[in-house]
Amino acid sequence: MLGEDWQFVLRNADYLLGGVVITIVLTITSILLGFLLGFPAGAIEVYGSGYSKAAVRNLGILFRGTPILVIMLYMFFVVPIEYLLGPLNTLIGGIDLLLGPTPFTAPEEIGGAFFAATLALGLRSAAYQSQIFRGALSSIDDGQMEAARSIGMSRLEAIRYVIVPQALRRSVPGFQNEFTIVLKDTSIAFAIGLGELLKRSDDLFIQQTTAILEIMLFASLIYFVLTFSTNRTLDFVDNRFAIPGESS
């Protein structure tokens, strides 16, 4: 028979699983923001020049050199999140009005914390993803650009249709590592009160202090399942889309 503490954890498993949903959504939004900013930043570092290249490089150094906790606290307590959330909530409200309720509407009480955490994790991830994509773009042989230009493509067309598809494939292993890091770093949102998995684990611990080991073991198992399934999925993607003739 399970002990009282394990029974307490299982009785509140649905509460912890609610935190898992927030953890997963926060991971996805942060990774997407990191990609939308990181890929262009990596391309600018490879193909840009002058002030744009210097600005991207220096911003990347700033975000990579600052602890994620500091970035998150700054986003939550310093950046005027409420002014940024206003237009976003208006947009989501318009979508709800047109299409009916959507799964993207975050509960109001965690909106600010969720948005701040997404900005912090997304910007820091963008700084690292830019280096992943910079390395992938730089790894493509210069002869491919020359061959594309020789058949009449412009430089931009060569980058878009020849260089980028290969670079994206080569970036999957590095992206896999970054995805896992962001997933685990969502636990830092505990510091700003976001009700993700770690915060909800702490809530249960406060209710029953004798169950700390059981709660942390249960939360650790969930994190392991999330990271393991993510890695296996991205392993499949890497093998599926690997460039023929290259080892994955």
PDB file of C-alpha atoms in Angstrom:
ATOM      1  CA  MET A   1       0.000   0.000   0.000  1.00  0.00           C
ATOM      2  CA  LEU A   2       1.254   3.479  -0.812  1.00  0.00           C
ATOM      3  CA  GLY A   3       2.262   5.701   2.059  1.00  0.00           C
ATOM      4  CA  GLU A   4       0.237   8.748   3.034  1.00  0.00           C
ATOM      5  CA  ASP A   5       2.611  11.139   1.253  1.00  0.00           C
ATOM      6  CA  TRP A   6       2.414   9.249  -2.057  1.00  0.00           C
ATOM      7  CA  GLN A   7      -1.368   9.131  -1.736  1.00  0.00           C
ATOM      8  CA  PHE A   8      -1.318  12.918  -1.254  1.00  0.00           C
ATOM      9  CA  VAL A   9       0.742  13.327  -4.437  1.00  0.00           C
ATOM     10  CA  LEU A  10      -1.550  11.076  -6.467  1.00  0.00           C
ATOM     11  CA  ARG A  11      -4.654  12.858  -5.184  1.00  0.00           C
ATOM     12  CA  ASN A  12      -3.180  16.110  -6.463  1.00  0.00           C
ATOM     13  CA  ALA A  13      -1.729  14.712  -9.700  1.00  0.00           C
ATOM     14  CA  ASP A  14      -4.260  16.663 -11.760  1.00  0.00           C
ATOM     15  CA  TYR A  15      -3.031  19.904 -10.156  1.00  0.00           C
ATOM     16  CA  LEU A  16       0.559  19.047 -11.127  1.00  0.00           C
ATOM     17  CA  LEU A  17      -0.505  18.064 -14.627  1.00  0.00           C
ATOM     18  CA  GLY A  18      -2.080  21.495 -15.005  1.00  0.00           C
ATOM     19  CA  GLY A  19       1.398  22.861 -14.374  1.00  0.00           C
ATOM     20  CA  VAL A  20       2.755  20.516 -17.028  1.00  0.00           C
ATOM     21  CA  VAL A  21       0.422  22.082 -19.592  1.00  0.00           C
ATOM     22  CA  ILE A  22       1.751  25.553 -18.738  1.00  0.00           C
ATOM     23  CA  THR A  23       5.333  24.223 -18.913  1.00  0.00           C
ATOM     24  CA  ILE A  24       4.755  22.760 -22.375  1.00  0.00           C
ATOM     25  CA  VAL A  25       2.998  25.858 -23.732  1.00  0.00           C
ATOM     26  CA  LEU A  26       5.698  28.123 -22.273  1.00  0.00           C
ATOM     27  CA  THR A  27       8.392  25.970 -23.886  1.00  0.00           C
ATOM     28  CA  ILE A  28       6.718  26.097 -27.297  1.00  0.00           C
ATOM     29  CA  THR A  29       6.075  29.849 -27.260  1.00  0.00           C
ATOM     30  CA  SER A  30       9.619  30.571 -26.075  1.00  0.00           C
ATOM     31  CA  ILE A  31      11.207  28.309 -28.684  1.00  0.00           C
ATOM     32  CA  LEU A  32       9.088  29.846 -31.449  1.00  0.00           C
ATOM     33  CA  LEU A  33      10.035  33.369 -30.364  1.00  0.00           C
ATOM     34  CA  GLY A  34      13.673  32.277 -30.203  1.00  0.00           C
ATOM     35  CA  PHE A  35      13.464  30.842 -33.722  1.00  0.00           C
ATOM     36  CA  LEU A  36      11.711  33.878 -35.211  1.00  0.00           C
ATOM     37  CA  LEU A  37      14.441  36.134 -33.830  1.00  0.00           C
ATOM     38  CA  GLY A  38      17.389  33.732 -33.814  1.00  0.00           C
ATOM     39  CA  PHE A  39      17.324  32.568 -37.413  1.00  0.00           C
ATOM     40  CA  PRO A  40      17.408  36.080 -38.930  1.00  0.00           C
ATOM     41  CA  ALA A  41      20.072  37.040 -36.383  1.00  0.00           C
ATOM     42  CA  GLY A  42      22.229  34.084 -37.439  1.00  0.00           C
ATOM     43  CA  ALA A  43      21.771  35.001 -41.099  1.00  0.00           C
ATOM     44  CA  ILE A  44      22.777  38.604 -40.392  1.00  0.00           C
ATOM     45  CA  GLU A  45      25.937  37.410 -38.621  1.00  0.00           C
ATOM     46  CA  VAL A  46      26.883  35.385 -41.707  1.00  0.00           C
ATOM     47  CA  TYR A  47      25.705  37.595 -44.561  1.00  0.00           C
ATOM     48  CA  GLY A  48      25.218  40.996 -42.942  1.00  0.00           C
ATOM     49  CA  SER A  49      27.698  43.811 -42.612  1.00  0.00           C
ATOM     50  CA  GLY A  50      28.318  47.024 -40.755  1.00  0.00           C
ATOM     51  CA  TYR A  51      26.104  48.179 -37.906  1.00  0.00           C
ATOM     52  CA  SER A  52      23.476  45.444 -38.258  1.00  0.00           C
ATOM     53  CA  LYS A  53      26.034  42.683 -37.841  1.00  0.00           C
ATOM     54  CA  ALA A  54      27.698  44.434 -34.892  1.00  0.00           C
ATOM     55  CA  ALA A  55      24.331  45.106 -33.208  1.00  0.00           C
ATOM     56  CA  VAL A  56      23.207  41.483 -33.531  1.00  0.00           C
ATOM     57  CA  ARG A  57      26.541  40.180 -32.246  1.00  0.00           C
ATOM     58  CA  ASN A  58      26.574  42.511 -29.224  1.00  0.00           C
ATOM     59  CA  LEU A  59      22.954  41.785 -28.303  1.00  0.00           C
ATOM     60  CA  GLY A  60      23.688  38.074 -28.515  1.00  0.00           C
ATOM     61  CA  ILE A  61      26.668  38.446 -26.194  1.00  0.00           C
ATOM     62  CA  LEU A  62      24.501  40.438 -23.762  1.00  0.00           C
ATOM     63  CA  PHE A  63      21.714  37.846 -23.564  1.00  0.00           C
ATOM     64  CA  ARG A  64      24.063  34.846 -23.506  1.00  0.00           C
ATOM     65  CA  GLY A  65      26.144  36.437 -20.774  1.00  0.00           C
ATOM     66  CA  THR A  66      23.223  37.356 -18.492  1.00  0.00           C
ATOM     67  CA  PRO A  67      21.718  34.692 -16.185  1.00  0.00           C
ATOM     68  CA  ILE A  68      18.225  33.701 -17.243  1.00  0.00           C
ATOM     69  CA  LEU A  69      16.905  34.490 -13.754  1.00  0.00           C
ATOM     70  CA  VAL A  70      18.108  38.093 -14.057  1.00  0.00           C
ATOM     71  CA  ILE A  71      16.522  38.431 -17.512  1.00  0.00           C
ATOM     72  CA  MET A  72      13.228  37.017 -16.259  1.00  0.00           C
ATOM     73  CA  LEU A  73      13.092  39.277 -13.196  1.00  0.00           C
ATOM     74  CA  TYR A  74      13.890  42.278 -15.387  1.00  0.00           C
ATOM     75  CA  MET A  75      11.118  41.393 -17.839  1.00  0.00           C
ATOM     76  CA  PHE A  76       8.576  40.938 -15.050  1.00  0.00           C
ATOM     77  CA  PHE A  77       9.428  43.835 -12.735  1.00  0.00           C
ATOM     78  CA  VAL A  78      10.960  46.454 -15.069  1.00  0.00           C
ATOM     79  CA  VAL A  79       9.486  46.050 -18.555  1.00  0.00           C
ATOM     80  CA  PRO A  80       5.929  47.534 -18.698  1.00  0.00           C
ATOM     81  CA  ILE A  81       4.300  44.196 -19.471  1.00  0.00           C
ATOM     82  CA  GLU A  82       0.788  45.558 -18.933  1.00  0.00           C
ATOM     83  CA  TYR A  83       1.157  47.925 -21.895  1.00  0.00           C
ATOM     84  CA  LEU A  84       2.381  45.093 -24.093  1.00  0.00           C
ATOM     85  CA  LEU A  85      -0.403  42.775 -22.946  1.00  0.00           C
ATOM     86  CA  GLY A  86      -3.129  45.282 -23.826  1.00  0.00           C
ATOM     87  CA  PRO A  87      -2.786  45.007 -27.627  1.00  0.00           C
ATOM     88  CA  LEU A  88      -2.176  41.247 -27.336  1.00  0.00           C
ATOM     89  CA  ASN A  89      -5.356  40.682 -25.321  1.00  0.00           C
ATOM     90  CA  THR A  90      -7.266  42.847 -27.816  1.00  0.00           C
ATOM     91  CA  LEU A  91      -5.969  40.688 -30.665  1.00  0.00           C
ATOM     92  CA  ILE A  92      -6.856  37.440 -28.885  1.00  0.00           C
ATOM     93  CA  GLY A  93     -10.269  38.869 -28.002  1.00  0.00           C
ATOM     94  CA  GLY A  94     -10.861  39.639 -31.668  1.00  0.00           C
ATOM     95  CA  ILE A  95      -9.898  36.092 -32.632  1.00  0.00           C
ATOM     96  CA  ASP A  96     -12.254  34.717 -29.985  1.00  0.00           C
ATOM     97  CA  LEU A  97     -15.048  36.932 -31.284  1.00  0.00           C
ATOM     98  CA  LEU A  98     -14.557  35.730 -34.853  1.00  0.00           C
ATOM     99  CA  LEU A  99     -13.753  32.057 -34.314  1.00  0.00           C
ATOM    100  CA  GLY A 100     -15.101  31.332 -30.876  1.00  0.00           C
ATOM    101  CA  PRO A 101     -12.969  30.529 -27.780  1.00  0.00           C
ATOM    102  CA  THR A 102      -9.433  29.431 -28.641  1.00  0.00           C
ATOM    103  CA  PRO A 103      -6.915  27.438 -26.610  1.00  0.00           C
ATOM    104  CA  PHE A 104      -4.490  30.363 -26.845  1.00  0.00           C
ATOM    105  CA  THR A 105      -6.281  32.591 -24.339  1.00  0.00           C
ATOM    106  CA  ALA A 106      -4.233  32.424 -21.146  1.00  0.00           C
ATOM    107  CA  PRO A 107      -5.953  32.837 -17.772  1.00  0.00           C
ATOM    108  CA  GLU A 108      -5.862  36.495 -16.801  1.00  0.00           C
ATOM    109  CA  GLU A 109      -4.147  35.911 -13.464  1.00  0.00           C
ATOM    110  CA  ILE A 110      -1.054  34.401 -15.119  1.00  0.00           C
ATOM    111  CA  GLY A 111      -1.037  36.501 -18.262  1.00  0.00           C
ATOM    112  CA  GLY A 112       1.639  38.960 -17.163  1.00  0.00           C
ATOM    113  CA  ALA A 113       3.916  36.324 -15.669  1.00  0.00           C
ATOM    114  CA  PHE A 114       3.505  34.044 -18.674  1.00  0.00           C
ATOM    115  CA  PHE A 115       4.267  36.851 -21.119  1.00  0.00           C
ATOM    116  CA  ALA A 116       7.315  37.975 -19.128  1.00  0.00           C
ATOM    117  CA  ALA A 117       8.613  34.395 -18.950  1.00  0.00           C
ATOM    118  CA  THR A 118       8.083  33.932 -22.691  1.00  0.00           C
ATOM    119  CA  LEU A 119       9.997  37.131 -23.462  1.00  0.00           C
ATOM    120  CA  ALA A 120      12.864  36.185 -21.152  1.00  0.00           C
ATOM    121  CA  LEU A 121      13.210  32.595 -22.348  1.00  0.00           C
ATOM    122  CA  GLY A 122      12.554  33.527 -25.974  1.00  0.00           C
ATOM    123  CA  LEU A 123      15.139  36.317 -26.128  1.00  0.00           C
ATOM    124  CA  ARG A 124      17.771  34.224 -24.370  1.00  0.00           C
ATOM    125  CA  SER A 125      16.977  31.287 -26.657  1.00  0.00           C
ATOM    126  CA  ALA A 126      17.237  33.581 -29.696  1.00  0.00           C
ATOM    127  CA  ALA A 127      20.770  34.500 -28.634  1.00  0.00           C
ATOM    128  CA  TYR A 128      21.761  30.824 -28.605  1.00  0.00           C
ATOM    129  CA  GLN A 129      19.744  29.806 -31.649  1.00  0.00           C
ATOM    130  CA  SER A 130      21.451  32.562 -33.639  1.00  0.00           C
ATOM    131  CA  GLN A 131      24.753  30.784 -33.043  1.00  0.00           C
ATOM    132  CA  ILE A 132      23.283  27.424 -33.987  1.00  0.00           C
ATOM    133  CA  PHE A 133      22.026  28.829 -37.285  1.00  0.00           C
ATOM    134  CA  ARG A 134      25.170  30.900 -37.843  1.00  0.00           C
ATOM    135  CA  GLY A 135      27.248  27.752 -37.608  1.00  0.00           C
ATOM    136  CA  ALA A 136      24.865  25.819 -39.862  1.00  0.00           C
ATOM    137  CA  LEU A 137      24.847  28.545 -42.513  1.00  0.00           C
ATOM    138  CA  SER A 138      28.630  28.892 -42.378  1.00  0.00           C
ATOM    139  CA  SER A 139      29.040  25.134 -42.814  1.00  0.00           C
ATOM    140  CA  ILE A 140      27.572  25.199 -46.327  1.00  0.00           C
ATOM    141  CA  ASP A 141      30.391  25.173 -48.856  1.00  0.00           C
ATOM    142  CA  ASP A 142      30.966  28.449 -50.717  1.00  0.00           C
ATOM    143  CA  GLY A 143      30.841  26.515 -53.966  1.00  0.00           C
ATOM    144  CA  GLN A 144      27.095  26.065 -53.542  1.00  0.00           C
ATOM    145  CA  MET A 145      26.568  29.803 -53.572  1.00  0.00           C
ATOM    146  CA  GLU A 146      28.761  30.101 -56.655  1.00  0.00           C
ATOM    147  CA  ALA A 147      26.879  27.293 -58.415  1.00  0.00           C
ATOM    148  CA  ALA A 148      23.539  28.911 -57.638  1.00  0.00           C
ATOM    149  CA  ARG A 149      24.731  32.272 -58.927  1.00  0.00           C
ATOM    150  CA  SER A 150      26.085  30.630 -62.080  1.00  0.00           C
ATOM    151  CA  ILE A 151      22.615  29.408 -63.069  1.00  0.00           C
ATOM    152  CA  GLY A 152      21.107  32.873 -62.736  1.00  0.00           C
ATOM    153  CA  MET A 153      19.953  33.035 -59.121  1.00  0.00           C
ATOM    154  CA  SER A 154      20.363  36.267 -57.205  1.00  0.00           C
ATOM    155  CA  ARG A 155      22.297  36.179 -53.951  1.00  0.00           C
ATOM    156  CA  LEU A 156      19.058  36.300 -51.955  1.00  0.00           C
ATOM    157  CA  GLU A 157      17.505  33.515 -54.012  1.00  0.00           C
ATOM    158  CA  ALA A 158      20.613  31.372 -53.551  1.00  0.00           C
ATOM    159  CA  ILE A 159      20.455  31.861 -49.795  1.00  0.00           C
ATOM    160  CA  ARG A 160      16.712  31.132 -49.679  1.00  0.00           C
ATOM    161  CA  TYR A 161      16.505  28.123 -51.989  1.00  0.00           C
ATOM    162  CA  VAL A 162      19.959  26.531 -51.733  1.00  0.00           C
ATOM    163  CA  ILE A 163      21.703  27.503 -48.500  1.00  0.00           C
ATOM    164  CA  VAL A 164      18.846  27.768 -45.984  1.00  0.00           C
ATOM    165  CA  PRO A 165      17.221  24.329 -46.631  1.00  0.00           C
ATOM    166  CA  GLN A 166      20.563  22.604 -46.033  1.00  0.00           C
ATOM    167  CA  ALA A 167      21.407  24.787 -43.037  1.00  0.00           C
ATOM    168  CA  LEU A 168      18.080  24.038 -41.358  1.00  0.00           C
ATOM    169  CA  ARG A 169      18.724  20.319 -41.682  1.00  0.00           C
ATOM    170  CA  ARG A 170      22.203  20.646 -40.227  1.00  0.00           C
ATOM    171  CA  SER A 171      20.922  22.745 -37.330  1.00  0.00           C
ATOM    172  CA  VAL A 172      18.591  20.063 -35.925  1.00  0.00           C
ATOM    173  CA  PRO A 173      21.111  18.546 -33.430  1.00  0.00           C
ATOM    174  CA  GLY A 174      21.942  21.951 -31.981  1.00  0.00           C
ATOM    175  CA  PHE A 175      18.273  22.946 -31.971  1.00  0.00           C
ATOM    176  CA  GLN A 176      17.474  19.711 -30.130  1.00  0.00           C
ATOM    177  CA  ASN A 177      19.866  20.649 -27.352  1.00  0.00           C
ATOM    178  CA  GLU A 178      18.433  24.181 -27.141  1.00  0.00           C
ATOM    179  CA  PHE A 179      14.865  22.858 -26.992  1.00  0.00           C
ATOM    180  CA  THR A 180      15.788  20.677 -24.026  1.00  0.00           C
ATOM    181  CA  ILE A 181      17.497  23.579 -22.252  1.00  0.00           C
ATOM    182  CA  VAL A 182      14.479  25.849 -22.696  1.00  0.00           C
ATOM    183  CA  LEU A 183      12.154  23.097 -21.457  1.00  0.00           C
ATOM    184  CA  LYS A 184      14.152  22.726 -18.247  1.00  0.00           C
ATOM    185  CA  ASP A 185      14.623  26.472 -17.817  1.00  0.00           C
ATOM    186  CA  THR A 186      10.860  27.007 -17.702  1.00  0.00           C
ATOM    187  CA  SER A 187      11.236  26.072 -14.035  1.00  0.00           C
ATOM    188  CA  ILE A 188      12.934  29.460 -13.495  1.00  0.00           C
ATOM    189  CA  ALA A 189       9.483  31.049 -14.008  1.00  0.00           C
ATOM    190  CA  PHE A 190       8.853  29.861 -10.449  1.00  0.00           C
ATOM    191  CA  ALA A 191      10.666  33.065  -9.385  1.00  0.00           C
ATOM    192  CA  ILE A 192       7.933  35.303 -10.821  1.00  0.00           C
ATOM    193  CA  GLY A 193       5.009  33.217  -9.599  1.00  0.00           C
ATOM    194  CA  LEU A 194       4.017  31.496 -12.831  1.00  0.00           C
ATOM    195  CA  GLY A 195       2.075  28.342 -12.020  1.00  0.00           C
ATOM    196  CA  GLU A 196       4.206  25.908 -14.006  1.00  0.00           C
ATOM    197  CA  LEU A 197       5.251  22.473 -12.782  1.00  0.00           C
ATOM    198  CA  LEU A 198       7.845  23.546 -10.188  1.00  0.00           C
ATOM    199  CA  LYS A 199       5.621  26.292  -8.737  1.00  0.00           C
ATOM    200  CA  ARG A 200       2.724  23.883  -8.354  1.00  0.00           C
ATOM    201  CA  SER A 201       5.040  21.333  -6.756  1.00  0.00           C
ATOM    202  CA  ASP A 202       6.017  23.983  -4.211  1.00  0.00           C
ATOM    203  CA  ASP A 203       2.335  24.752  -3.594  1.00  0.00           C
ATOM    204  CA  LEU A 204       1.745  21.108  -2.677  1.00  0.00           C
ATOM    205  CA  PHE A 205       4.839  20.995  -0.481  1.00  0.00           C
ATOM    206  CA  ILE A 206       3.483  23.943   1.524  1.00  0.00           C
ATOM    207  CA  GLN A 207       0.267  21.994   2.088  1.00  0.00           C
ATOM    208  CA  GLN A 208       2.053  18.834   3.263  1.00  0.00           C
ATOM    209  CA  THR A 209       5.691  19.407   4.172  1.00  0.00           C
ATOM    210  CA  THR A 210       6.405  15.733   4.814  1.00  0.00           C
ATOM    211  CA  ALA A 211       5.806  14.937   1.134  1.00  0.00           C
ATOM    212  CA  ILE A 212       8.679  16.971  -0.297  1.00  0.00           C
ATOM    213  CA  LEU A 213      10.635  13.915  -1.501  1.00  0.00           C
ATOM    214  CA  GLU A 214       7.612  12.334  -3.130  1.00  0.00           C
ATOM    215  CA  ILE A 215       6.545  15.594  -4.799  1.00  0.00           C
ATOM    216  CA  MET A 216      10.022  16.268  -6.180  1.00  0.00           C
ATOM    217  CA  LEU A 217      10.380  12.678  -7.426  1.00  0.00           C
ATOM    218  CA  PHE A 218       7.030  12.924  -9.195  1.00  0.00           C
ATOM    219  CA  ALA A 219       7.951  16.291 -10.757  1.00  0.00           C
ATOM    220  CA  SER A 220      11.379  14.956 -11.767  1.00  0.00           C
ATOM    221  CA  LEU A 221       9.732  11.984 -13.481  1.00  0.00           C
ATOM    222  CA  ILE A 222       7.497  14.346 -15.454  1.00  0.00           C
ATOM    223  CA  TYR A 223      10.492  16.462 -16.522  1.00  0.00           C
ATOM    224  CA  PHE A 224      12.315  13.269 -17.582  1.00  0.00           C
ATOM    225  CA  VAL A 225       9.350  12.086 -19.660  1.00  0.00           C
ATOM    226  CA  LEU A 226       9.092  15.499 -21.343  1.00  0.00           C
ATOM    227  CA  THR A 227      12.799  15.760 -22.165  1.00  0.00           C
ATOM    228  CA  PHE A 228      13.076  12.110 -23.246  1.00  0.00           C
ATOM    229  CA  SER A 229      10.069  12.302 -25.573  1.00  0.00           C
ATOM    230  CA  THR A 230      11.298  15.616 -26.989  1.00  0.00           C
ATOM    231  CA  ASN A 231      14.753  14.207 -27.690  1.00  0.00           C
ATOM    232  CA  ARG A 232      13.383  11.065 -29.307  1.00  0.00           C
ATOM    233  CA  THR A 233      11.044  13.130 -31.491  1.00  0.00           C
ATOM    234  CA  LEU A 234      13.843  15.428 -32.644  1.00  0.00           C
ATOM    235  CA  ASP A 235      16.115  12.407 -33.216  1.00  0.00           C
ATOM    236  CA  PHE A 236      13.473  11.121 -35.629  1.00  0.00           C
ATOM    237  CA  VAL A 237      13.277  14.536 -37.326  1.00  0.00           C
ATOM    238  CA  ASP A 238      17.068  14.637 -37.640  1.00  0.00           C
ATOM    239  CA  ASN A 239      17.224  11.171 -39.188  1.00  0.00           C
ATOM    240  CA  ARG A 240      14.216  11.831 -41.417  1.00  0.00           C
ATOM    241  CA  PHE A 241      15.504  15.073 -42.882  1.00  0.00           C
ATOM    242  CA  ALA A 242      19.264  14.468 -42.783  1.00  0.00           C
ATOM    243  CA  ILE A 243      21.094  15.479 -45.959  1.00  0.00           C
ATOM    244  CA  PRO A 244      21.742  12.294 -47.974  1.00  0.00           C
ATOM    245  CA  GLY A 245      25.327  11.181 -47.634  1.00  0.00           C
ATOM    246  CA  GLU A 246      25.888  12.957 -44.324  1.00  0.00           C
ATOM    247  CA  SER A 247      25.930  11.194 -40.996  1.00  0.00           C
ATOM    248  CA  SER A 248      23.175  12.377 -38.631  1.00  0.00           C
TER     249      SER A 248
END
